[in-house]
Amino acid sequence: MEKYLPLIQHSVFFNGFTLEETQTALNCLQGQTILYAKKDTLFYPDTVFHSIGILLEGSVYLSKTNIHGERQIFAELSAGELFGENCLWEKNTINKFEVEAAASCIVLYIERDKILHPEKTTCPLRQRIIENLFQLLLSNNQSLYQKIDLASQKNLREQLLYYLQLQSRKNNSSQFDISFSRQELADYLGVDRSALSRELGRMKTDGLIDYKKNSFTLISQN
């Protein structure tokens, strides 16, 4: 756990904590770490979240499958990010999505009751943790608005440009890698994989982008 301490300290959960405070809180909250292989399912839809998960290594997808068996990926989380925080707002919160390991990953789970219930073992720093989790809720709303903006683009080309521009800003570079496979990117955008591949090819021909496998370059149009 010690090697992950700086990562945990810089997560939203412990934002503003010193390393010493982070270690104190972890000792008090008694989290549990679990290792998952790629494609393992961490949580299924319609199950109850009792803990908040902090990704220490790897990445996960949050997705839903419709009645036709089509998967829609609506979020990708990487090391340092959290899931399951909704369990804080209501006990026995039903999970509405699937959490799947996009790559082998390690997750630190912290039980809801260890944070909220005074009759249980609680951390004297818990109020600051709760305040941080409210900030996470606001951040999640921003991510939701980005997904709405993505879905509101007029056509597949504009959706792809919007997504790739987000990744470019995230990486602070016009050259970047994405973790999605072509099928996963299609699932994220809610489109057919063949249509996605054709449009990427057209965009490359038109000089908008360049790519090789999962490495992309946005080409300036100035």
XYZ file of C-alpha atoms in Angstrom:
222
model
C 0.000 0.000 0.000
C 2.883 2.361 0.748
C 3.909 2.641 -2.903
C 0.398 3.843 -3.796
C 0.293 6.466 -1.035
C 1.216 9.480 -3.258
C -1.417 8.406 -5.823
C -4.058 7.997 -3.117
C -3.125 11.355 -1.583
C -3.724 13.101 -4.927
C -7.079 11.385 -5.536
C -10.265 13.399 -5.069
C -10.983 11.349 -1.949
C -7.967 12.770 -0.087
C -7.640 16.129 -1.849
C -5.802 18.623 0.387
C -4.446 15.930 2.734
C -0.775 15.635 3.626
C 0.886 12.240 3.215
C 0.763 11.798 6.987
C -2.957 12.635 7.105
C -3.634 10.269 4.207
C -1.835 7.431 5.983
C -3.719 8.182 9.223
C -7.055 8.141 7.405
C -6.259 4.883 5.607
C -5.286 3.201 8.878
C -8.553 4.353 10.416
C -10.827 3.529 7.464
C -9.294 0.041 7.007
C -9.649 -0.260 3.237
C -9.331 -3.536 1.342
C -7.428 -3.990 -1.927
C -8.529 -6.428 -4.653
C -6.693 -7.372 -7.859
C -8.694 -7.928 -11.064
C -7.669 -9.352 -14.431
C -8.577 -7.657 -17.708
C -12.283 -8.093 -18.573
C -13.195 -9.139 -15.021
C -16.514 -7.685 -13.883
C -16.128 -5.722 -10.667
C -19.849 -4.985 -10.295
C -22.950 -6.060 -12.167
C -26.042 -3.888 -12.732
C -28.732 -4.057 -10.034
C -26.272 -4.903 -7.278
C -25.751 -2.791 -4.155
C -22.676 -0.627 -3.602
C -21.459 -0.809 -0.002
C -18.011 0.673 -0.687
C -16.252 3.370 -2.642
C -13.541 2.106 -4.996
C -10.284 3.953 -5.661
C -8.329 2.702 -8.670
C -4.684 2.165 -7.744
C -3.589 0.613 -11.043
C -5.152 -0.001 -14.437
C -8.476 1.263 -15.745
C -12.164 0.333 -15.764
C -15.178 0.974 -17.987
C -18.618 1.927 -16.742
C -21.224 0.646 -19.186
C -24.835 -0.395 -19.676
C -26.344 -2.967 -22.025
C -29.736 -2.252 -23.601
C -32.554 -4.730 -24.224
C -31.065 -5.523 -27.649
C -27.759 -6.590 -26.099
C -25.892 -3.501 -27.320
C -23.323 -2.107 -24.906
C -22.897 1.613 -24.283
C -19.672 2.675 -22.542
C -20.286 5.987 -20.811
C -17.109 6.436 -18.773
C -13.523 5.254 -18.540
C -11.729 5.625 -15.205
C -7.972 5.431 -14.676
C -5.590 5.214 -11.702
C -6.495 7.680 -8.972
C -10.171 7.951 -9.948
C -13.173 6.725 -7.947
C -16.418 4.853 -8.492
C -19.321 3.893 -6.243
C -19.413 7.249 -4.446
C -23.212 7.382 -4.838
C -23.489 4.906 -1.970
C -22.770 7.817 0.371
C -25.972 9.644 -0.475
C -28.344 6.737 0.125
C -27.839 3.428 1.901
C -28.278 0.308 -0.239
C -27.895 2.329 -3.430
C -28.582 0.084 -6.415
C -25.829 0.133 -9.015
C -27.301 0.801 -12.472
C -24.223 0.028 -14.557
C -21.540 -2.593 -15.078
C -17.985 -1.947 -13.922
C -15.504 -3.929 -16.017
C -11.713 -4.040 -15.883
C -10.451 -2.471 -19.118
C -6.979 -3.699 -18.123
C -5.650 -5.603 -15.132
C -6.261 -3.357 -12.158
C -6.020 -2.982 -8.391
C -8.840 -1.327 -6.469
C -8.862 -0.034 -2.905
C -12.352 -0.342 -1.386
C -13.442 1.774 1.599
C -16.746 0.862 3.228
C -19.513 3.452 3.400
C -20.147 2.769 7.085
C -16.522 3.456 7.993
C -16.996 7.012 6.715
C -20.527 7.853 7.797
C -21.620 5.896 10.866
C -20.521 7.346 14.226
C -21.184 4.060 16.014
C -18.617 2.399 13.774
C -14.886 3.048 13.590
C -14.672 6.525 12.088
C -11.804 8.716 11.066
C -11.398 12.171 12.635
C -10.649 13.429 9.111
C -13.906 12.069 7.712
C -15.635 15.465 7.398
C -12.954 16.619 4.981
C -13.346 13.360 3.052
C -17.100 13.916 2.760
C -16.522 17.483 1.529
C -14.144 16.128 -1.110
C -16.753 13.618 -2.253
C -19.289 16.406 -2.726
C -16.725 18.083 -4.991
C -16.476 14.787 -6.897
C -20.232 14.872 -7.426
C -19.885 18.303 -9.056
C -17.061 16.970 -11.224
C -19.204 14.019 -12.290
C -21.903 16.460 -13.379
C -19.328 18.142 -15.632
C -18.460 14.748 -17.167
C -22.171 14.130 -17.736
C -22.486 17.452 -19.561
C -19.511 16.513 -21.744
C -21.225 13.239 -22.672
C -24.422 15.158 -23.483
C -22.395 17.555 -25.650
C -20.829 14.572 -27.394
C -24.218 12.995 -28.100
C -25.594 16.318 -29.379
C -23.018 16.607 -32.184
C -24.710 16.541 -35.595
C -22.963 13.541 -37.089
C -20.332 10.883 -36.451
C -17.472 13.042 -37.746
C -18.299 15.819 -35.316
C -18.652 13.295 -32.482
C -15.209 11.897 -33.253
C -13.634 15.348 -33.464
C -15.249 16.330 -30.155
C -13.976 13.179 -28.447
C -10.476 13.442 -29.925
C -10.235 17.127 -28.983
C -11.139 16.217 -25.386
C -8.365 13.624 -25.369
C -5.936 16.119 -26.868
C -6.694 18.656 -24.120
C -6.488 15.938 -21.476
C -3.002 14.997 -22.703
C -1.987 18.598 -23.470
C -0.767 17.471 -26.875
C -2.070 17.035 -30.409
C -0.485 13.560 -30.343
C -1.948 11.074 -27.864
C -3.000 7.481 -27.306
C -6.504 6.337 -26.434
C -7.205 3.186 -24.437
C -10.356 2.244 -26.354
C -10.214 -0.478 -29.003
C -12.270 0.287 -32.133
C -15.199 -1.716 -30.777
C -14.963 -0.007 -27.388
C -14.840 3.427 -29.037
C -17.902 2.484 -31.087
C -19.654 1.390 -27.876
C -18.705 4.689 -26.227
C -20.075 6.732 -29.127
C -23.094 4.466 -29.563
C -22.378 3.713 -33.227
C -21.626 0.746 -35.454
C -17.967 -0.289 -35.536
C -17.852 -0.477 -39.350
C -19.286 3.037 -39.655
C -16.705 4.255 -37.140
C -13.804 2.712 -39.060
C -15.044 4.160 -42.366
C -15.378 7.662 -40.898
C -11.917 7.526 -39.324
C -10.526 6.584 -42.729
C -12.326 9.506 -44.397
C -11.094 11.930 -41.754
C -7.537 10.728 -42.342
C -7.944 11.146 -46.108
C -9.357 14.649 -45.581
C -6.316 15.637 -43.526
C -8.159 16.109 -40.226
C -6.353 13.389 -38.301
C -3.652 10.803 -38.549
C -3.598 7.562 -36.618
C -2.017 4.176 -36.253
C -3.920 1.719 -34.084
C -4.661 3.632 -30.857
C -2.216 6.501 -31.479
C -3.858 9.633 -32.883
C -2.713 13.029 -34.128
C -5.046 15.981 -34.583
C -3.902 17.997 -37.596
C -4.236 21.763 -37.280
C -6.502 23.350 -39.916
C -4.978 26.862 -39.575
